[in-house]
Amino acid sequence: MPKLDICFSPELLHLYPLEGQTAVIVDILRATSTIVTAMAAGVTEVFPVATLEECRALGQQHGCLTAAERDGLPAEGFDLGNSPFGFLDDARPVRGRALTISTTNGTLALQRSRAAAAIVVGAFLNLSAVAEFARREGRDVLIVCAGWKGQFCLEDTVFAGALAEALQADFDVRSSDAALAGLHLWQQARPDLAAYLLQSSHVRRLNSLEASKDFDFCLQIDRYATVLPRWHEDRLVNT
Amino acid sequence: MPKLDICFSPELLHLYPLEGQTAVIVDILRATSTIVTAMAAGVTEVFPVATLEECRALGQQHGCLTAAERDGLPAEGFDLGNSPFGFLDDARPVRGRALTISTTNGTLALQRSRAAAAIVVGAFLNLSAVAEFARREGRDVLIVCAGWKGQFCLEDTVFAGALAEALQADFDVRSSDAALAGLHLWQQARPDLAAYLLQSSHVRRLNSLEASKDFDFCLQIDRYATVLPRWHEDRLVNT
């Protein structure tokens, strides 16, 4: 039976054998939720980059949409911020467009996961798509939490626990302490996910930035149950 | 109000500002539990080292007791293994002796915590002594989990949660997600701590090495409620 493990921070990725595994990159608030939403809205491919400069340069080079934020607010001079609602605005259709998005934690997690056999992007919004892909591949799974400035964060961990639970019939989800902790925290959080995550001080900070609409949106399970961004060469494509 | 945070692995220590803080080093199975027991039994000072060679050399140099294990078993050519019971054997009195002990994870955690204002050793066995010290110092607290080969481990985390709970009246224990997770996992574990930790595969492995007596011993809360090993220059002394 293949194994499922959770890496709580990109800073710990060197401890995990990624070769031959399926890596699931998670940054619930908000990079991976936004990428899933963008693809659900018809964006064809996504270039995640670490800096605003790269974002701007790639946007000009490929003529694609640009999305960037700094400290929880949209960065100036880009088409969109890091809110999933930016991709749901009829006034700015995104269908058929490519996108470059600046996300520090998410890009780091992606770059450090390159050794994996397959890399996909996970969020509550596409939980079932990720689970189905992992089952079909049948490889060991490593869920890579982007974390909060390299540190453990609750919302990515709780998502990882939810995915572990969804896969527990087909994967060994109990041979790592991180996976056990993820499962237990998810079981505590599930009855009222929003209230549970609002304990987190950085989540509350996000809310204080008037992003609470985003917060509620990102916690919806399987709103886009068939959308699966997958890493291919230098970009994410919808599979 | 000073803050309390938990660092789940020595590999993440560079992300934490240790200057001016109290660091609590934790390696429940078994280094810090054994060091606390040794001092309770009258050992005067402890030199933690990373390798068997250093352990042997320091032992000869200072004429102190040596303790070492590899893969959960006592290493050959040393006075003791890494079991707390080695220090409770009337046939080998340890009172008044110095000790050098080889502990890979624990030594790494200690070495990387050097920037802290005070460094103490924590275990369930001396939980109240650690809490009392942290309260008296009044500084921010960082609990440094030694982890399992650099990865998150359940028993150190659950102890960290127990310490956070003991300090929650005097410290802000809810502004970090790691501390919140520690608290929640401790609250789940408390009703039957041993059964909870036996879910962990590496704990079960320890038990399969006939160390289950050690396991039960290390989970006793406040057996040595006044013993507090504290880092001083190049060694741990009983305060």
Coordinates of C-alpha atoms in Angstrom, one line a residue:
Chain A
M1 CA 0.0 0.0 0.0
P2 CA 1.5 3.4 -1.0
K3 CA 2.3 5.8 1.8
L4 CA 1.0 9.3 2.4
D5 CA 3.1 11.8 4.3
I6 CA 2.8 15.6 5.1
C7 CA 5.7 18.0 4.9
F8 CA 4.8 21.1 7.1
S9 CA 7.2 23.5 5.4
P10 CA 9.2 23.9 2.3
E11 CA 12.2 24.3 4.7
L12 CA 11.8 20.6 5.5
L13 CA 11.6 19.3 2.0
H14 CA 15.2 18.1 1.9
L15 CA 14.3 15.4 4.5
Y16 CA 11.8 13.8 2.2
P17 CA 12.4 11.4 -0.7
L18 CA 10.4 13.0 -3.5
E19 CA 11.7 10.8 -6.3
G20 CA 8.9 8.7 -7.8
Q21 CA 6.2 10.3 -5.6
T22 CA 3.2 12.4 -6.2
A23 CA 3.7 15.9 -4.6
V24 CA 0.6 17.9 -3.7
I25 CA 1.4 21.6 -3.2
V26 CA -0.9 23.4 -0.8
D27 CA -1.2 27.1 0.0
I28 CA -4.9 27.4 1.0
L29 CA -4.7 31.1 1.8
R30 CA -4.6 31.9 -1.0
A31 CA -2.2 30.9 -3.8
T32 CA -3.4 27.4 -4.6
S33 CA -7.1 28.2 -4.0
T34 CA -6.7 31.1 -6.4
I35 CA -4.9 29.0 -9.1
V36 CA -7.7 26.4 -8.9
T37 CA -10.3 29.1 -9.3
A38 CA -8.5 30.7 -12.2
M39 CA -8.4 27.4 -14.1
A40 CA -12.0 26.7 -13.2
A41 CA -12.8 30.1 -14.8
G42 CA -11.0 29.0 -18.0
V43 CA -7.4 30.2 -17.5
T44 CA -5.3 27.8 -19.7
E45 CA -1.9 27.8 -17.9
V46 CA -0.3 29.4 -14.9
F47 CA 3.3 30.5 -14.4
P48 CA 3.9 30.8 -10.7
V49 CA 6.9 33.1 -9.9
A50 CA 8.5 34.3 -6.7
T51 CA 8.9 38.1 -7.3
L52 CA 6.9 41.0 -8.6
E53 CA 9.6 41.6 -11.2
E54 CA 9.4 38.1 -12.7
C55 CA 5.7 38.4 -12.7
R56 CA 5.8 41.7 -14.7
A57 CA 8.5 40.4 -17.0
L58 CA 6.7 37.1 -17.8
G59 CA 3.5 39.0 -18.3
Q60 CA 5.1 41.2 -20.9
Q61 CA 6.9 38.4 -22.6
H62 CA 3.9 36.0 -23.0
G63 CA 1.2 38.7 -23.0
C64 CA -0.6 36.9 -20.2
L65 CA -2.6 38.1 -17.3
T66 CA -0.7 39.1 -14.2
A67 CA -1.7 38.6 -10.6
A68 CA 0.3 39.8 -7.6
E69 CA -0.1 40.8 -4.0
R70 CA 2.1 42.1 -1.2
D71 CA 1.2 41.9 2.4
G72 CA -2.3 40.7 1.6
L73 CA -3.2 43.5 -0.7
P74 CA -3.2 43.6 -4.6
A75 CA 0.2 44.9 -5.8
E76 CA 0.1 48.0 -8.1
G77 CA 0.5 47.6 -11.8
F78 CA -0.9 44.1 -12.2
D79 CA -4.1 42.9 -13.7
L80 CA -5.3 41.1 -10.6
G81 CA -4.5 40.5 -6.9
N82 CA -4.3 37.2 -5.2
S83 CA -8.1 36.9 -4.6
P84 CA -10.0 34.1 -6.3
F85 CA -12.8 36.6 -6.9
G86 CA -10.6 38.4 -9.4
F87 CA -11.2 35.5 -11.7
L88 CA -15.0 35.4 -11.2
D89 CA -15.6 39.0 -12.4
D90 CA -17.7 39.0 -15.6
A91 CA -16.3 42.5 -16.4
R92 CA -12.8 41.0 -16.9
P93 CA -13.2 37.7 -18.7
V94 CA -10.2 35.3 -18.2
R95 CA -11.2 32.3 -20.3
G96 CA -8.5 31.2 -22.7
R97 CA -5.9 33.4 -21.2
A98 CA -2.6 32.4 -19.6
L99 CA -1.7 33.8 -16.2
T100 CA 1.5 34.6 -14.3
I101 CA 1.1 34.8 -10.5
S102 CA 3.5 36.0 -7.8
T103 CA 3.4 33.8 -4.8
T104 CA 6.4 33.5 -2.5
N105 CA 5.5 30.5 -0.4
G106 CA 3.8 28.6 -3.2
T107 CA 6.6 29.1 -5.7
L108 CA 9.2 27.9 -3.2
A109 CA 7.2 24.8 -2.5
L110 CA 6.8 24.1 -6.2
Q111 CA 10.5 24.7 -7.0
R112 CA 11.7 22.5 -4.1
S113 CA 9.3 19.7 -5.2
R114 CA 10.7 19.3 -8.7
A115 CA 12.2 15.9 -8.0
A116 CA 8.7 14.4 -7.7
A117 CA 7.2 12.2 -10.4
A118 CA 4.1 14.3 -10.6
I119 CA 3.3 17.7 -9.0
V120 CA -0.3 18.9 -8.6
V121 CA -1.9 21.8 -6.9
G122 CA -4.4 21.1 -4.0
A123 CA -7.0 23.2 -2.2
F124 CA -10.3 22.5 -0.5
L125 CA -11.9 23.7 -3.7
N126 CA -10.5 20.7 -5.7
L127 CA -10.0 18.1 -2.9
S128 CA -11.7 15.3 -4.8
A129 CA -9.8 15.9 -8.0
V130 CA -6.5 15.7 -6.1
A131 CA -7.6 12.5 -4.2
E132 CA -8.7 10.9 -7.5
F133 CA -5.4 11.7 -9.2
A134 CA -3.4 10.4 -6.3
R135 CA -5.4 7.1 -6.3
R136 CA -5.0 6.7 -10.1
E137 CA -1.2 7.3 -9.9
G138 CA -0.9 4.9 -7.0
R139 CA 2.5 6.3 -6.0
D140 CA 3.5 7.5 -2.5
V141 CA 2.1 10.9 -1.8
L142 CA 3.8 13.9 -0.2
I143 CA 1.6 16.8 0.7
V144 CA 3.8 19.9 0.7
C145 CA 2.4 22.7 2.9
A146 CA 3.6 26.1 1.7
G147 CA 3.3 27.3 5.3
W148 CA 3.4 30.8 6.7
K149 CA 6.9 32.4 6.1
G150 CA 8.4 28.9 6.3
Q151 CA 6.6 28.0 9.5
F152 CA 3.8 25.5 10.2
C153 CA 0.4 26.8 9.4
L154 CA -3.0 25.5 10.5
E155 CA -5.1 25.8 7.3
D156 CA -2.6 24.0 5.0
T157 CA -2.2 21.2 7.7
V158 CA -6.0 20.8 8.1
F159 CA -6.4 20.5 4.4
A160 CA -3.6 17.9 4.3
G161 CA -5.5 16.0 7.0
A162 CA -8.7 16.1 5.0
L163 CA -6.9 14.7 2.0
A164 CA -5.3 12.0 4.2
E165 CA -8.8 11.0 5.4
A166 CA -10.1 10.9 1.8
L167 CA -7.2 8.6 0.8
Q168 CA -7.0 6.4 3.9
A169 CA -8.7 3.4 2.3
D170 CA -6.0 3.2 -0.4
F171 CA -2.9 4.7 1.3
D172 CA -1.0 4.1 4.5
V173 CA -1.8 7.4 6.2
R174 CA -0.7 6.4 9.7
S175 CA 3.0 5.6 9.4
S176 CA 4.1 9.3 9.8
D177 CA 3.5 11.4 12.8
A178 CA 2.9 14.5 10.6
A179 CA 0.1 12.6 8.8
L180 CA -1.4 11.5 12.1
A181 CA -1.3 15.0 13.4
G182 CA -2.9 16.3 10.2
L183 CA -5.7 13.7 10.5
H184 CA -6.4 14.6 14.1
L185 CA -6.4 18.3 13.5
W186 CA -8.8 17.9 10.6
Q187 CA -11.1 15.8 12.7
Q188 CA -11.2 18.6 15.3
A189 CA -11.7 21.3 12.7
R190 CA -14.3 19.7 10.5
P191 CA -17.5 20.4 12.5
D192 CA -16.8 24.1 12.0
L193 CA -13.9 24.7 9.7
A194 CA -14.1 28.5 9.6
A195 CA -14.4 28.9 13.3
Y196 CA -11.5 26.6 13.9
L197 CA -9.2 28.4 11.4
L198 CA -10.2 31.8 12.8
Q199 CA -8.2 30.9 15.9
S200 CA -5.1 31.4 13.8
S201 CA -3.6 34.8 14.2
H202 CA -2.4 35.1 10.6
V203 CA -5.8 34.0 9.4
R204 CA -7.3 36.8 11.5
R205 CA -4.9 39.2 10.0
L206 CA -6.0 38.2 6.5
N207 CA -9.6 38.9 7.7
S208 CA -8.7 42.2 9.0
L209 CA -7.4 43.1 5.5
E210 CA -11.0 42.8 4.3
A211 CA -10.3 39.4 2.7
S212 CA -12.8 37.5 4.8
K213 CA -14.9 36.9 1.7
D214 CA -11.8 35.1 0.2
F215 CA -11.4 33.1 3.5
D216 CA -15.0 31.7 3.3
F217 CA -14.6 31.0 -0.4
C218 CA -11.3 29.1 0.0
L219 CA -12.9 26.7 2.6
Q220 CA -15.5 25.4 0.2
I221 CA -15.0 21.7 -0.4
D222 CA -15.2 20.5 -4.0
R223 CA -16.6 23.6 -5.5
Y224 CA -14.3 22.8 -8.5
A225 CA -14.2 19.0 -8.0
T226 CA -12.7 18.2 -11.4
V227 CA -10.1 21.0 -11.7
L228 CA -6.5 19.8 -11.3
P229 CA -3.6 22.1 -12.1
R230 CA -0.6 19.9 -12.8
W231 CA 3.0 20.9 -13.2
H232 CA 4.3 20.4 -16.8
E233 CA 7.8 21.6 -17.7
D234 CA 7.7 25.2 -16.5
R235 CA 4.0 25.9 -15.9
L236 CA 0.8 24.6 -14.4
V237 CA -1.7 23.2 -16.9
N238 CA -5.3 22.0 -16.3
T239 CA -5.3 18.2 -16.7
Chain B
M1 CA 2.3 39.3 27.9
P2 CA 5.2 37.2 26.7
K3 CA 4.7 34.8 23.8
L4 CA 5.1 31.0 23.7
D5 CA 5.9 29.3 20.4
I6 CA 6.8 25.8 19.3
C7 CA 9.5 24.9 16.8
F8 CA 8.7 21.4 15.4
S9 CA 12.2 20.6 14.2
P10 CA 15.8 21.8 14.7
E11 CA 15.8 22.2 10.9
L12 CA 13.3 25.1 11.3
L13 CA 15.2 27.0 14.1
H14 CA 16.7 29.6 11.7
L15 CA 13.2 31.0 11.3
Y16 CA 12.8 31.8 15.0
P17 CA 14.3 34.8 16.8
L18 CA 15.9 33.1 19.8
E19 CA 17.7 36.2 21.1
G20 CA 16.4 37.2 24.6
Q21 CA 14.1 34.1 24.7
T22 CA 13.9 31.1 27.0
A23 CA 14.5 27.9 24.9
V24 CA 13.1 24.6 26.1
I25 CA 14.7 21.6 24.5
V26 CA 12.5 18.5 24.2
D27 CA 13.4 15.0 23.2
I28 CA 10.9 12.9 25.1
L29 CA 12.0 9.5 23.7
R30 CA 14.5 9.5 25.3
A31 CA 17.3 12.0 25.6
T32 CA 15.7 14.8 27.7
S33 CA 13.8 12.3 29.8
T34 CA 17.0 10.4 30.5
I35 CA 19.0 13.6 31.3
V36 CA 16.3 14.7 33.8
T37 CA 16.3 11.3 35.4
A38 CA 20.1 11.3 35.6
M39 CA 20.1 14.6 37.4
A40 CA 17.3 13.5 39.7
A41 CA 19.6 10.5 40.6
G42 CA 22.4 12.9 41.5
V43 CA 24.4 13.3 38.3
T44 CA 26.0 16.8 38.7
E45 CA 26.5 17.8 35.1
V46 CA 25.8 16.5 31.6
F47 CA 27.8 17.0 28.4
P48 CA 25.5 16.2 25.4
V49 CA 27.5 15.3 22.3
A50 CA 26.5 14.3 18.8
T51 CA 28.8 11.3 18.1
L52 CA 30.0 8.2 19.8
E53 CA 33.6 9.3 19.3
E54 CA 33.0 12.6 21.2
C55 CA 31.2 10.7 23.9
R56 CA 34.1 8.4 24.4
A57 CA 36.8 11.2 24.2
L58 CA 34.9 13.4 26.7
G59 CA 34.4 10.5 29.0
Q60 CA 38.2 9.8 29.1
Q61 CA 39.1 13.4 29.3
H62 CA 36.8 14.2 32.3
G63 CA 36.6 10.8 33.8
C64 CA 32.9 11.0 33.6
L65 CA 30.2 8.4 33.0
T66 CA 29.3 7.7 29.4
A67 CA 25.9 7.0 27.9
A68 CA 25.3 6.2 24.3
E69 CA 22.8 4.3 22.0
R70 CA 22.5 3.6 18.4
D71 CA 19.2 2.6 16.7
G72 CA 17.5 2.3 20.1
L73 CA 20.0 -0.1 21.6
P74 CA 22.9 0.6 24.1
A75 CA 26.2 1.2 22.1
E76 CA 29.1 -1.0 23.0
G77 CA 31.9 0.2 25.2
F78 CA 29.9 2.8 27.2
D79 CA 28.8 2.7 30.8
L80 CA 25.1 3.2 30.0
G81 CA 22.6 3.3 27.1
N82 CA 19.9 5.9 26.6
S83 CA 17.4 4.4 29.1
P84 CA 16.4 6.4 32.2
F85 CA 16.5 3.1 34.2
G86 CA 20.3 3.0 33.8
F87 CA 20.4 5.8 36.3
L88 CA 18.1 4.1 38.8
D89 CA 20.2 1.0 39.3
D90 CA 21.5 0.7 42.8
A91 CA 24.3 -1.6 41.6
R92 CA 25.8 1.4 39.6
P93 CA 25.5 4.5 41.8
V94 CA 25.7 7.7 39.8
R95 CA 25.4 10.3 42.5
G96 CA 28.1 13.0 42.3
R97 CA 29.3 11.9 38.9
A98 CA 29.4 13.9 35.7
L99 CA 27.9 12.3 32.5
T100 CA 28.6 12.6 28.8
I101 CA 25.7 11.4 26.6
S102 CA 25.5 10.9 22.9
T103 CA 22.2 12.1 21.5
T104 CA 22.0 13.2 17.8
N105 CA 18.7 15.0 17.7
G106 CA 19.0 16.5 21.2
T107 CA 22.6 17.8 20.6
L108 CA 21.5 19.4 17.4
A109 CA 18.6 21.2 19.0
L110 CA 20.8 22.4 21.9
Q111 CA 23.6 23.7 19.5
R112 CA 21.2 25.5 17.3
S113 CA 19.5 27.2 20.3
R114 CA 22.7 28.8 21.6
A115 CA 21.4 32.3 20.8
A116 CA 18.7 32.0 23.5
A117 CA 19.0 33.9 26.8
A118 CA 18.4 30.7 28.7
I119 CA 18.3 27.1 27.6
V120 CA 16.6 24.4 29.7
V121 CA 15.8 20.7 29.2
G122 CA 12.1 19.7 29.3
A123 CA 10.3 16.4 29.7
F124 CA 7.0 15.2 31.1
L125 CA 9.1 14.1 34.1
N126 CA 9.9 17.8 35.0
L127 CA 7.0 19.7 33.4
S128 CA 6.3 21.8 36.4
A129 CA 10.0 22.8 36.9
V130 CA 10.2 24.0 33.3
A131 CA 6.9 25.9 33.6
E132 CA 7.9 27.5 36.9
F133 CA 11.3 28.6 35.4
A134 CA 9.6 30.1 32.3
R135 CA 7.2 32.0 34.5
R136 CA 10.0 33.4 36.7
E137 CA 12.1 34.4 33.7
G138 CA 9.1 36.1 32.0
R139 CA 10.7 36.1 28.6
D140 CA 9.2 34.8 25.4
V141 CA 9.4 31.0 25.3
L142 CA 10.4 28.8 22.3
I143 CA 9.9 25.1 22.8
V144 CA 12.3 23.3 20.5
C145 CA 11.2 19.8 19.6
A146 CA 14.2 17.6 18.7
G147 CA 11.9 15.6 16.4
W148 CA 12.6 12.3 14.7
K149 CA 15.4 12.6 12.2
G150 CA 14.5 16.3 11.7
Q151 CA 10.9 15.5 11.1
F152 CA 7.8 16.4 13.2
C153 CA 7.2 13.9 16.0
L154 CA 4.1 13.4 18.0
E155 CA 5.5 12.9 21.5
D156 CA 7.6 16.1 21.6
T157 CA 4.7 18.1 20.2
V158 CA 2.2 16.7 22.7
F159 CA 4.6 17.6 25.5
A160 CA 5.0 21.1 24.0
G161 CA 1.2 21.4 24.1
A162 CA 1.1 20.3 27.7
L163 CA 3.6 23.0 28.6
A164 CA 1.7 25.6 26.6
E165 CA -1.4 24.7 28.6
A166 CA 0.4 25.0 31.9
L167 CA 1.6 28.5 30.9
Q168 CA -1.5 29.8 29.2
A169 CA -2.5 32.1 32.1
D170 CA 0.9 34.0 31.9
F171 CA 1.8 33.6 28.2
D172 CA 0.2 34.3 24.9
V173 CA 0.0 30.7 23.7
R174 CA -2.4 31.3 20.8
S175 CA -0.6 33.6 18.4
S176 CA 1.3 30.9 16.6
D177 CA -0.3 28.1 14.7
A178 CA 2.3 25.6 15.9
A179 CA 1.4 26.4 19.5
L180 CA -2.4 26.1 18.7
A181 CA -1.7 22.7 17.1
G182 CA 0.4 21.6 20.1
L183 CA -2.4 22.5 22.5
H184 CA -5.1 20.7 20.4
L185 CA -3.0 17.6 20.1
W186 CA -2.3 17.6 23.8
Q187 CA -6.0 17.9 24.6
Q188 CA -6.7 14.9 22.4
A189 CA -3.9 12.9 23.9
R190 CA -4.3 13.6 27.6
P191 CA -7.2 11.2 28.4
D192 CA -4.8 8.3 27.5
L193 CA -1.4 9.6 26.7
A194 CA 0.3 6.2 26.2
A195 CA -2.5 4.9 23.9
Y196 CA -2.4 8.1 21.9
L197 CA 1.4 8.0 21.4
L198 CA 1.4 4.3 20.5
Q199 CA -0.3 5.3 17.2
S200 CA 3.1 6.7 16.2
S201 CA 5.1 4.2 14.1
H202 CA 8.5 5.2 15.5
V203 CA 7.1 4.9 19.0
R204 CA 5.9 1.4 18.2
R205 CA 9.4 0.7 16.8
L206 CA 10.9 1.8 20.1
N207 CA 8.5 -0.5 21.9
S208 CA 9.5 -3.4 19.7
L209 CA 13.1 -2.8 20.9
E210 CA 11.9 -3.9 24.3
A211 CA 12.0 -0.3 25.5
S212 CA 8.3 -0.2 26.4
K213 CA 9.3 0.1 30.1
D214 CA 11.2 3.3 29.1
F215 CA 8.2 4.6 27.2
D216 CA 5.8 4.3 30.2
F217 CA 8.5 5.8 32.4
C218 CA 9.0 8.9 30.2
L219 CA 5.3 9.7 30.1
Q220 CA 5.0 10.2 33.9
I221 CA 4.2 13.9 34.6
D222 CA 6.2 15.6 37.3
R223 CA 7.9 12.5 38.7
Y224 CA 10.9 14.9 39.1
A225 CA 9.0 18.2 39.5
T226 CA 11.9 20.2 40.8
V227 CA 14.7 19.0 38.5
L228 CA 15.8 21.5 35.9
P229 CA 18.8 20.9 33.7
R230 CA 20.0 24.2 32.4
W231 CA 22.7 25.0 29.8
H232 CA 25.7 26.8 31.3
E233 CA 28.7 27.5 29.0
D234 CA 29.4 24.0 27.6
R235 CA 27.3 21.7 29.7
L236 CA 23.9 21.2 31.5
V237 CA 23.8 21.7 35.2
N238 CA 21.0 21.2 37.7
T239 CA 19.6 24.5 38.8

